[in-house]
Amino acid sequence: MQQNPVMQADRNSPLVPVLSLSLFAVASGFLMSLIPLALDARGMSVNLASWLASVFYAGLLGGALISARIVGKFGHRSALVAFLLIVVTTVGLMAFSASPAAWLFARFVAGIAVAGVFVVIESWLLMADTEKARAKRLGLYMASLYGGSALGQLGIGMFGTEGAMPLIVVASLFSAAILPPLVFKKGRPKAVGHASIKVSEMKTLPAAAYIGCIVSGLVLGSIYGLLPLELESNYSHDQVGALMAIVILGGMVVQPLVSWLNSRMEKALLMALFCFLGLLSIAMIEIATVSAGMMAGMFLLGASAFALYPVAITLACRNVDESKIVAAAELMLLSYSVGSVIGPVLAGEAMSMNGGLMLYFVVCFAATLLYMLGSTKRNRSTGTDGVDEAISVDI
């Protein structure tokens, strides 16, 4: 088998990927909410929003197929710089063009590059010696990602949605994310052999990990791509930005709990728990009569939606050889991307029906809840709980 040099966790430092990710997340959070809200001001149909979201995740899907090979050939640091430069270029194109075709092209290319960013950072952090260390690092990763994304939502109120200036600000933030890997050259993992996961080995990864990543994409792709439009019908742009920030803040705040439970509780059951929390959040949003109730529901929606991916990816990497962690991270990103491509299109259709986007979320959470409960039953009967220190919960 041909092997390419990638990285190993010995003495590597999370400083560079976390710093870069934090700046990247601020820019991404601002951009994700900006895109659907900026269409009308630029003379483009708001119906383009769902297609922009889907084409971005189609690019993410394509990028997930090639990112591990690029990381293996050039190393984490060089690959991260290259992927971020591509993202900056796509935002620059959008800033100075109001053509739907140009925006669709830019978002597709950006999706490919963003897939690379995620594979680099996730695999860098996941190359730790123990499951608990991986869970802690992934918790730091998720907190940085969602904390930055929540902060980025505030850009809507600060810079507005019209003209080129908001996109120039986004491009500047993405450019700043390139600085950590350029400035800090120590703390990188050492190169070791990287092996791809064979098709036969893909079957050995837990099905619950694939399902968790797919559903995470179904939900998060629609939250980023269409939730601002759903909220815009009842709230001002400033209020939409604040509510989106609350959603992502919920995803950030829950990460320490996810990290703590990840190595102590059966992972399929943990995903079922967060799906139940998602259903509860939708109920709160639908019956809320005061702003506090709405905010609480949005916070819990973020907590539940953003918890699925870190649980699923740690489940996938639990018994994977260190040389195949990059490939495993790529497979999970691929699964997430499949859900993210399909999600905005299905959610866009749901928005034309009674119940709208919230009904779509209910279906996603309810179906996953039932699957994960069934998976937990099967795992217990075969003794493959996927946990070191299980918290016993009867179901």
Tab-separated table of C-alpha atoms in Angstrom:
chain	number	residue	atom	x	y	z
A	1	MET	CA	0.000	0.000	0.000
A	2	GLN	CA	1.329	3.411	-0.918
A	3	GLN	CA	1.777	5.639	2.115
A	4	ASN	CA	1.932	9.400	2.287
A	5	PRO	CA	3.407	11.517	5.088
A	6	VAL	CA	0.919	13.002	7.499
A	7	MET	CA	0.989	13.774	11.169
A	8	GLN	CA	1.146	12.005	14.490
A	9	ALA	CA	-0.078	13.283	17.809
A	10	ASP	CA	3.233	13.027	19.729
A	11	ARG	CA	4.042	16.426	21.165
A	12	ASN	CA	1.838	18.227	18.705
A	13	SER	CA	0.116	21.344	19.949
A	14	PRO	CA	-3.524	22.344	19.462
A	15	LEU	CA	-2.551	26.046	19.531
A	16	VAL	CA	-2.194	26.603	15.776
A	17	PRO	CA	-5.343	24.768	14.614
A	18	VAL	CA	-7.483	26.265	17.392
A	19	LEU	CA	-6.310	29.850	16.758
A	20	SER	CA	-6.796	29.486	13.029
A	21	LEU	CA	-10.159	27.792	13.502
A	22	SER	CA	-11.421	30.549	15.820
A	23	LEU	CA	-10.774	33.276	13.226
A	24	PHE	CA	-12.107	31.042	10.463
A	25	ALA	CA	-15.289	30.426	12.484
A	26	VAL	CA	-15.951	34.138	13.063
A	27	ALA	CA	-15.708	34.758	9.318
A	28	SER	CA	-17.807	31.689	8.451
A	29	GLY	CA	-20.525	32.551	10.977
A	30	PHE	CA	-20.842	36.056	9.563
A	31	LEU	CA	-20.836	34.789	5.968
A	32	MET	CA	-23.401	32.016	6.471
A	33	SER	CA	-26.021	34.441	7.796
A	34	LEU	CA	-24.977	37.231	5.423
A	35	ILE	CA	-25.480	35.273	2.197
A	36	PRO	CA	-29.271	34.675	2.364
A	37	LEU	CA	-29.899	38.183	3.721
A	38	ALA	CA	-27.763	39.935	1.074
A	39	LEU	CA	-29.436	38.406	-1.983
A	40	ASP	CA	-32.350	40.817	-2.297
A	41	ALA	CA	-30.156	43.916	-1.906
A	42	ARG	CA	-27.950	42.655	-4.754
A	43	GLY	CA	-30.889	42.025	-7.078
A	44	MET	CA	-30.882	38.247	-6.750
A	45	SER	CA	-33.853	36.072	-5.820
A	46	VAL	CA	-34.065	34.864	-2.225
A	47	ASN	CA	-34.964	31.456	-3.685
A	48	LEU	CA	-31.271	31.231	-4.592
A	49	ALA	CA	-30.452	30.789	-0.877
A	50	SER	CA	-31.250	27.075	-0.732
A	51	TRP	CA	-29.235	26.412	-3.898
A	52	LEU	CA	-26.274	28.394	-2.584
A	53	ALA	CA	-26.363	26.297	0.573
A	54	SER	CA	-26.657	23.031	-1.360
A	55	VAL	CA	-23.915	23.868	-3.864
A	56	PHE	CA	-21.590	24.828	-1.001
A	57	TYR	CA	-22.167	21.465	0.640
A	58	ALA	CA	-21.786	19.731	-2.726
A	59	GLY	CA	-18.332	21.313	-2.826
A	60	LEU	CA	-17.794	20.141	0.734
A	61	LEU	CA	-18.715	16.649	-0.409
A	62	GLY	CA	-16.227	16.813	-3.272
A	63	GLY	CA	-13.533	18.246	-1.031
A	64	ALA	CA	-14.049	15.468	1.479
A	65	LEU	CA	-13.095	12.957	-1.232
A	66	ILE	CA	-9.693	14.520	-1.956
A	67	SER	CA	-8.635	16.379	1.200
A	68	ALA	CA	-6.846	13.487	2.923
A	69	ARG	CA	-4.593	12.949	-0.097
A	70	ILE	CA	-3.696	16.655	-0.185
A	71	VAL	CA	-2.939	16.677	3.548
A	72	GLY	CA	-0.892	13.513	3.152
A	73	LYS	CA	1.181	15.015	0.336
A	74	PHE	CA	1.812	18.536	1.661
A	75	GLY	CA	1.350	18.198	5.425
A	76	HIS	CA	-1.151	19.861	7.727
A	77	ARG	CA	0.428	23.307	7.904
A	78	SER	CA	0.931	23.902	4.161
A	79	ALA	CA	-2.452	22.387	3.303
A	80	LEU	CA	-4.219	24.637	5.821
A	81	VAL	CA	-2.636	27.776	4.343
A	82	ALA	CA	-3.559	26.728	0.786
A	83	PHE	CA	-7.179	25.901	1.638
A	84	LEU	CA	-7.680	29.219	3.443
A	85	LEU	CA	-6.212	31.185	0.522
A	86	ILE	CA	-8.772	29.567	-1.776
A	87	VAL	CA	-11.613	30.545	0.587
A	88	VAL	CA	-10.390	34.177	0.643
A	89	THR	CA	-10.384	34.228	-3.171
A	90	THR	CA	-13.987	32.991	-3.402
A	91	VAL	CA	-15.246	35.645	-0.983
A	92	GLY	CA	-13.412	38.313	-3.000
A	93	LEU	CA	-15.229	37.121	-6.127
A	94	MET	CA	-18.596	37.414	-4.363
A	95	ALA	CA	-17.777	40.895	-3.053
A	96	PHE	CA	-17.347	42.319	-6.542
A	97	SER	CA	-19.947	40.330	-8.453
A	98	ALA	CA	-23.740	40.187	-8.248
A	99	SER	CA	-24.131	37.320	-10.702
A	100	PRO	CA	-25.987	34.224	-9.445
A	101	ALA	CA	-23.695	32.032	-11.565
A	102	ALA	CA	-20.581	33.618	-10.037
A	103	TRP	CA	-21.933	33.184	-6.513
A	104	LEU	CA	-22.868	29.547	-7.155
A	105	PHE	CA	-19.397	28.870	-8.556
A	106	ALA	CA	-17.709	30.672	-5.666
A	107	ARG	CA	-19.695	28.762	-3.054
A	108	PHE	CA	-18.936	25.422	-4.715
A	109	VAL	CA	-15.185	26.102	-4.760
A	110	ALA	CA	-15.373	27.436	-1.197
A	111	GLY	CA	-17.031	24.195	-0.127
A	112	ILE	CA	-14.120	22.170	-1.501
A	113	ALA	CA	-11.611	24.346	0.370
A	114	VAL	CA	-13.616	24.376	3.607
A	115	ALA	CA	-13.700	20.566	3.547
A	116	GLY	CA	-9.920	20.693	3.476
A	117	VAL	CA	-9.814	23.095	6.414
A	118	PHE	CA	-11.994	20.769	8.486
A	119	VAL	CA	-10.033	17.625	7.594
A	120	VAL	CA	-6.722	19.333	8.454
A	121	ILE	CA	-7.893	20.701	11.797
A	122	GLU	CA	-9.975	17.701	12.891
A	123	SER	CA	-7.257	15.158	12.095
A	124	TRP	CA	-4.570	17.356	13.710
A	125	LEU	CA	-6.549	17.501	16.949
A	126	LEU	CA	-7.790	13.905	16.871
A	127	MET	CA	-4.267	12.469	16.772
A	128	ALA	CA	-4.108	12.073	20.529
A	129	ASP	CA	-3.062	9.006	22.495
A	130	THR	CA	-6.344	8.189	24.253
A	131	GLU	CA	-10.063	8.469	23.664
A	132	LYS	CA	-10.407	10.901	26.574
A	133	ALA	CA	-7.655	13.128	25.148
A	134	ARG	CA	-9.382	13.084	21.782
A	135	ALA	CA	-12.698	13.989	23.396
A	136	LYS	CA	-11.106	16.931	25.209
A	137	ARG	CA	-9.433	18.197	22.061
A	138	LEU	CA	-12.618	17.782	20.055
A	139	GLY	CA	-14.490	19.702	22.746
A	140	LEU	CA	-11.960	22.526	22.381
A	141	TYR	CA	-12.388	22.322	18.610
A	142	MET	CA	-16.177	22.539	18.808
A	143	ALA	CA	-16.118	25.352	21.387
A	144	SER	CA	-13.776	27.383	19.163
A	145	LEU	CA	-15.833	26.647	16.056
A	146	TYR	CA	-19.200	27.504	17.535
A	147	GLY	CA	-17.979	30.331	19.745
A	148	GLY	CA	-16.427	31.990	16.717
A	149	SER	CA	-19.552	31.341	14.648
A	150	ALA	CA	-21.756	32.923	17.327
A	151	LEU	CA	-19.500	35.977	17.457
A	152	GLY	CA	-19.625	36.203	13.675
A	153	GLN	CA	-23.415	36.591	13.742
A	154	LEU	CA	-22.965	39.978	15.371
A	155	GLY	CA	-21.363	41.196	12.147
A	156	ILE	CA	-24.835	41.489	10.613
A	157	GLY	CA	-25.699	44.309	13.021
A	158	MET	CA	-22.247	45.935	12.847
A	159	PHE	CA	-21.628	45.920	9.083
A	160	GLY	CA	-25.083	45.373	7.599
A	161	THR	CA	-25.879	43.218	4.575
A	162	GLU	CA	-25.616	45.663	1.653
A	163	GLY	CA	-22.700	46.468	-0.605
A	164	ALA	CA	-19.227	44.956	-0.793
A	165	MET	CA	-18.048	46.035	2.674
A	166	PRO	CA	-19.496	43.092	4.682
A	167	LEU	CA	-17.868	40.606	2.308
A	168	ILE	CA	-14.559	42.482	2.452
A	169	VAL	CA	-14.682	42.191	6.252
A	170	VAL	CA	-15.312	38.450	5.885
A	171	ALA	CA	-12.363	38.087	3.487
A	172	SER	CA	-10.131	39.975	5.940
A	173	LEU	CA	-11.076	37.603	8.766
A	174	PHE	CA	-10.365	34.566	6.607
A	175	SER	CA	-6.992	36.138	5.738
A	176	ALA	CA	-6.228	36.571	9.441
A	177	ALA	CA	-6.867	32.838	9.936
A	178	ILE	CA	-3.854	32.141	7.694
A	179	LEU	CA	-1.476	33.864	10.135
A	180	PRO	CA	-1.251	31.185	12.895
A	181	PRO	CA	0.151	28.409	10.638
A	182	LEU	CA	2.517	30.939	9.052
A	183	VAL	CA	3.757	32.456	12.323
A	184	PHE	CA	3.880	29.394	14.608
A	185	LYS	CA	6.026	26.731	12.991
A	186	LYS	CA	6.587	24.612	16.098
A	187	GLY	CA	4.150	22.195	17.693
A	188	ARG	CA	3.306	20.475	14.438
A	189	PRO	CA	2.792	16.705	14.505
A	190	LYS	CA	5.637	14.652	13.078
A	191	ALA	CA	5.162	12.896	9.764
A	192	VAL	CA	4.181	9.245	9.880
A	193	GLY	CA	2.722	6.865	7.335
A	194	HIS	CA	-0.836	7.621	6.283
A	195	ALA	CA	-3.012	4.774	5.070
A	196	SER	CA	-6.379	5.042	3.397
A	197	ILE	CA	-9.354	3.112	4.721
A	198	LYS	CA	-10.364	0.346	2.325
A	199	VAL	CA	-13.968	-0.144	1.264
A	200	SER	CA	-14.079	-3.380	3.281
A	201	GLU	CA	-12.846	-1.508	6.358
A	202	MET	CA	-15.507	1.187	5.957
A	203	LYS	CA	-18.052	-1.438	6.983
A	204	THR	CA	-16.295	-1.897	10.325
A	205	LEU	CA	-16.944	1.720	11.367
A	206	PRO	CA	-20.153	1.948	13.439
A	207	ALA	CA	-23.281	2.649	11.419
A	208	ALA	CA	-24.391	5.037	14.176
A	209	ALA	CA	-21.333	7.209	13.422
A	210	TYR	CA	-22.344	7.529	9.771
A	211	ILE	CA	-25.970	8.241	10.678
A	212	GLY	CA	-24.968	10.817	13.299
A	213	CYS	CA	-22.806	12.704	10.793
A	214	ILE	CA	-25.446	12.564	8.044
A	215	VAL	CA	-28.187	13.871	10.340
A	216	SER	CA	-25.841	16.541	11.663
A	217	GLY	CA	-25.426	17.695	8.056
A	218	LEU	CA	-29.179	17.553	7.394
A	219	VAL	CA	-29.861	19.793	10.378
A	220	LEU	CA	-26.865	22.142	10.397
A	221	GLY	CA	-26.942	22.722	6.632
A	222	SER	CA	-30.524	23.925	6.986
A	223	ILE	CA	-29.810	25.985	10.104
A	224	TYR	CA	-27.022	27.872	8.372
A	225	GLY	CA	-28.665	28.106	4.960
A	226	LEU	CA	-32.353	28.679	5.687
A	227	LEU	CA	-33.011	29.512	9.346
A	228	PRO	CA	-32.136	33.217	8.795
A	229	LEU	CA	-34.830	33.381	6.097
A	230	GLU	CA	-37.343	31.632	8.366
A	231	LEU	CA	-36.650	34.169	11.115
A	232	GLU	CA	-36.608	37.169	8.760
A	233	SER	CA	-40.382	36.926	8.275
A	234	ASN	CA	-40.927	37.922	11.926
A	235	TYR	CA	-37.743	39.729	12.976
A	236	SER	CA	-35.440	42.523	11.815
A	237	HIS	CA	-31.968	41.793	10.455
A	238	ASP	CA	-30.377	42.764	13.782
A	239	GLN	CA	-32.737	40.428	15.642
A	240	VAL	CA	-32.074	37.607	13.161
A	241	GLY	CA	-28.341	37.998	13.773
A	242	ALA	CA	-28.878	37.913	17.527
A	243	LEU	CA	-31.107	34.810	17.365
A	244	MET	CA	-28.615	33.002	15.117
A	245	ALA	CA	-25.896	33.902	17.608
A	246	ILE	CA	-27.997	32.334	20.372
A	247	VAL	CA	-28.386	29.128	18.333
A	248	ILE	CA	-24.638	28.847	17.834
A	249	LEU	CA	-23.929	29.912	21.410
A	250	GLY	CA	-26.022	26.935	22.506
A	251	GLY	CA	-23.792	24.725	20.370
A	252	MET	CA	-20.685	26.197	21.986
A	253	VAL	CA	-21.860	26.052	25.594
A	254	VAL	CA	-22.870	22.384	25.350
A	255	GLN	CA	-19.432	21.245	24.132
A	256	PRO	CA	-17.821	20.782	27.588
A	257	LEU	CA	-20.780	18.582	28.555
A	258	VAL	CA	-20.455	16.645	25.284
A	259	SER	CA	-16.730	16.174	25.922
A	260	TRP	CA	-17.360	14.927	29.473
A	261	LEU	CA	-20.155	12.540	28.496
A	262	ASN	CA	-18.407	11.298	25.346
A	263	SER	CA	-16.055	8.963	27.209
A	264	ARG	CA	-18.566	7.997	29.928
A	265	MET	CA	-21.831	7.283	28.146
A	266	GLU	CA	-22.832	5.013	25.280
A	267	LYS	CA	-22.450	7.182	22.210
A	268	ALA	CA	-25.585	6.064	20.368
A	269	LEU	CA	-27.587	6.716	23.531
A	270	LEU	CA	-25.905	10.101	23.915
A	271	MET	CA	-26.943	11.064	20.377
A	272	ALA	CA	-30.487	9.891	21.169
A	273	LEU	CA	-30.482	12.136	24.233
A	274	PHE	CA	-29.527	15.184	22.179
A	275	CYS	CA	-32.161	14.351	19.558
A	276	PHE	CA	-34.774	14.337	22.331
A	277	LEU	CA	-33.418	17.721	23.432
A	278	GLY	CA	-33.853	18.895	19.833
A	279	LEU	CA	-37.513	17.887	19.848
A	280	LEU	CA	-37.973	19.715	23.135
A	281	SER	CA	-36.390	22.845	21.658
A	282	ILE	CA	-38.790	22.839	18.676
A	283	ALA	CA	-41.744	22.532	21.045
A	284	MET	CA	-40.477	25.517	23.036
A	285	ILE	CA	-40.012	27.610	19.882
A	286	GLU	CA	-43.497	26.782	18.604
A	287	ILE	CA	-45.342	27.559	21.832
A	288	ALA	CA	-43.213	30.537	22.919
A	289	THR	CA	-45.294	33.650	23.585
A	290	VAL	CA	-42.496	35.805	25.012
A	291	SER	CA	-39.003	36.547	23.729
A	292	ALA	CA	-37.358	34.670	26.620
A	293	GLY	CA	-39.101	31.443	25.589
A	294	MET	CA	-38.045	31.899	21.980
A	295	MET	CA	-34.447	32.549	22.996
A	296	ALA	CA	-34.397	29.487	25.259
A	297	GLY	CA	-35.779	27.321	22.457
A	298	MET	CA	-33.178	28.612	19.991
A	299	PHE	CA	-30.412	28.006	22.530
A	300	LEU	CA	-31.501	24.385	23.021
A	301	LEU	CA	-31.861	23.913	19.255
A	302	GLY	CA	-28.213	24.885	18.863
A	303	ALA	CA	-27.139	22.686	21.773
A	304	SER	CA	-28.840	19.630	20.291
A	305	ALA	CA	-27.909	20.197	16.652
A	306	PHE	CA	-24.245	20.942	17.245
A	307	ALA	CA	-23.724	18.039	19.669
A	308	LEU	CA	-24.292	15.228	17.162
A	309	TYR	CA	-21.151	15.589	15.033
A	310	PRO	CA	-18.497	15.468	17.792
A	311	VAL	CA	-20.131	12.393	19.335
A	312	ALA	CA	-20.367	10.654	15.966
A	313	ILE	CA	-16.779	11.371	14.935
A	314	THR	CA	-15.296	10.163	18.233
A	315	LEU	CA	-17.371	6.996	17.893
A	316	ALA	CA	-15.953	6.506	14.381
A	317	CYS	CA	-12.334	7.009	15.512
A	318	ARG	CA	-12.587	4.938	18.689
A	319	ASN	CA	-10.824	1.793	17.433
A	320	VAL	CA	-9.161	3.217	14.314
A	321	ASP	CA	-5.393	2.892	13.913
A	322	GLU	CA	-3.591	6.230	14.250
A	323	SER	CA	-2.336	6.095	10.660
A	324	LYS	CA	-5.954	6.009	9.444
A	325	ILE	CA	-7.418	8.825	11.532
A	326	VAL	CA	-7.139	11.345	8.688
A	327	ALA	CA	-9.043	8.938	6.430
A	328	ALA	CA	-11.664	8.300	9.130
A	329	ALA	CA	-12.139	12.060	9.638
A	330	GLU	CA	-12.520	12.383	5.875
A	331	LEU	CA	-15.209	9.672	5.801
A	332	MET	CA	-17.160	11.357	8.569
A	333	LEU	CA	-16.912	14.725	6.811
A	334	LEU	CA	-18.090	12.984	3.651
A	335	SER	CA	-21.134	11.658	5.521
A	336	TYR	CA	-21.812	15.096	6.991
A	337	SER	CA	-21.524	16.601	3.509
A	338	VAL	CA	-24.069	14.179	2.049
A	339	GLY	CA	-26.588	15.340	4.643
A	340	SER	CA	-25.653	18.973	4.108
A	341	VAL	CA	-26.236	18.759	0.349
A	342	ILE	CA	-29.644	17.134	0.716
A	343	GLY	CA	-30.768	19.069	3.788
A	344	PRO	CA	-31.262	22.604	2.402
A	345	VAL	CA	-33.169	21.270	-0.616
A	346	LEU	CA	-35.533	19.181	1.540
A	347	ALA	CA	-35.867	21.994	4.074
A	348	GLY	CA	-36.597	24.461	1.266
A	349	GLU	CA	-39.490	22.263	0.189
A	350	ALA	CA	-40.680	21.950	3.794
A	351	MET	CA	-40.750	25.746	4.151
A	352	SER	CA	-43.571	25.867	1.590
A	353	MET	CA	-45.684	23.524	3.730
A	354	ASN	CA	-47.545	23.935	7.001
A	355	GLY	CA	-45.056	23.696	9.842
A	356	GLY	CA	-42.218	24.864	7.608
A	357	LEU	CA	-38.619	24.484	8.688
A	358	MET	CA	-39.510	23.435	12.239
A	359	LEU	CA	-41.467	20.426	10.945
A	360	TYR	CA	-38.379	19.394	8.977
A	361	PHE	CA	-36.258	19.550	12.149
A	362	VAL	CA	-38.846	17.469	14.028
A	363	VAL	CA	-38.699	14.714	11.406
A	364	CYS	CA	-34.876	14.678	11.468
A	365	PHE	CA	-34.616	14.541	15.259
A	366	ALA	CA	-37.461	12.046	15.759
A	367	ALA	CA	-36.185	9.551	13.164
A	368	THR	CA	-32.648	9.735	14.545
A	369	LEU	CA	-33.880	9.343	18.120
A	370	LEU	CA	-35.623	6.085	17.205
A	371	TYR	CA	-32.597	4.786	15.288
A	372	MET	CA	-30.136	5.570	18.092
A	373	LEU	CA	-32.336	3.920	20.724
A	374	GLY	CA	-32.482	0.814	18.555
A	375	SER	CA	-28.718	0.948	18.016
A	376	THR	CA	-28.149	1.176	21.770
A	377	LYS	CA	-30.286	-1.936	22.306
A	378	ARG	CA	-28.314	-3.849	19.672
A	379	ASN	CA	-24.947	-2.705	21.054
A	380	ARG	CA	-25.843	-3.811	24.562
A	381	SER	CA	-26.906	-7.227	23.330
A	382	THR	CA	-23.553	-7.696	21.529
A	383	GLY	CA	-21.377	-5.991	24.153
A	384	THR	CA	-20.158	-3.214	21.801
A	385	ASP	CA	-21.253	-0.135	23.713
A	386	GLY	CA	-18.378	2.026	22.467
A	387	VAL	CA	-17.653	3.475	25.890
A	388	ASP	CA	-15.028	3.000	28.581
A	389	GLU	CA	-16.927	4.106	31.671
A	390	ALA	CA	-20.598	3.663	30.864
A	391	ILE	CA	-23.326	5.529	32.657
A	392	SER	CA	-26.022	2.893	32.784
A	393	VAL	CA	-29.398	4.151	31.557
A	394	ASP	CA	-32.265	1.725	31.055
A	395	ILE	CA	-34.190	2.088	27.832
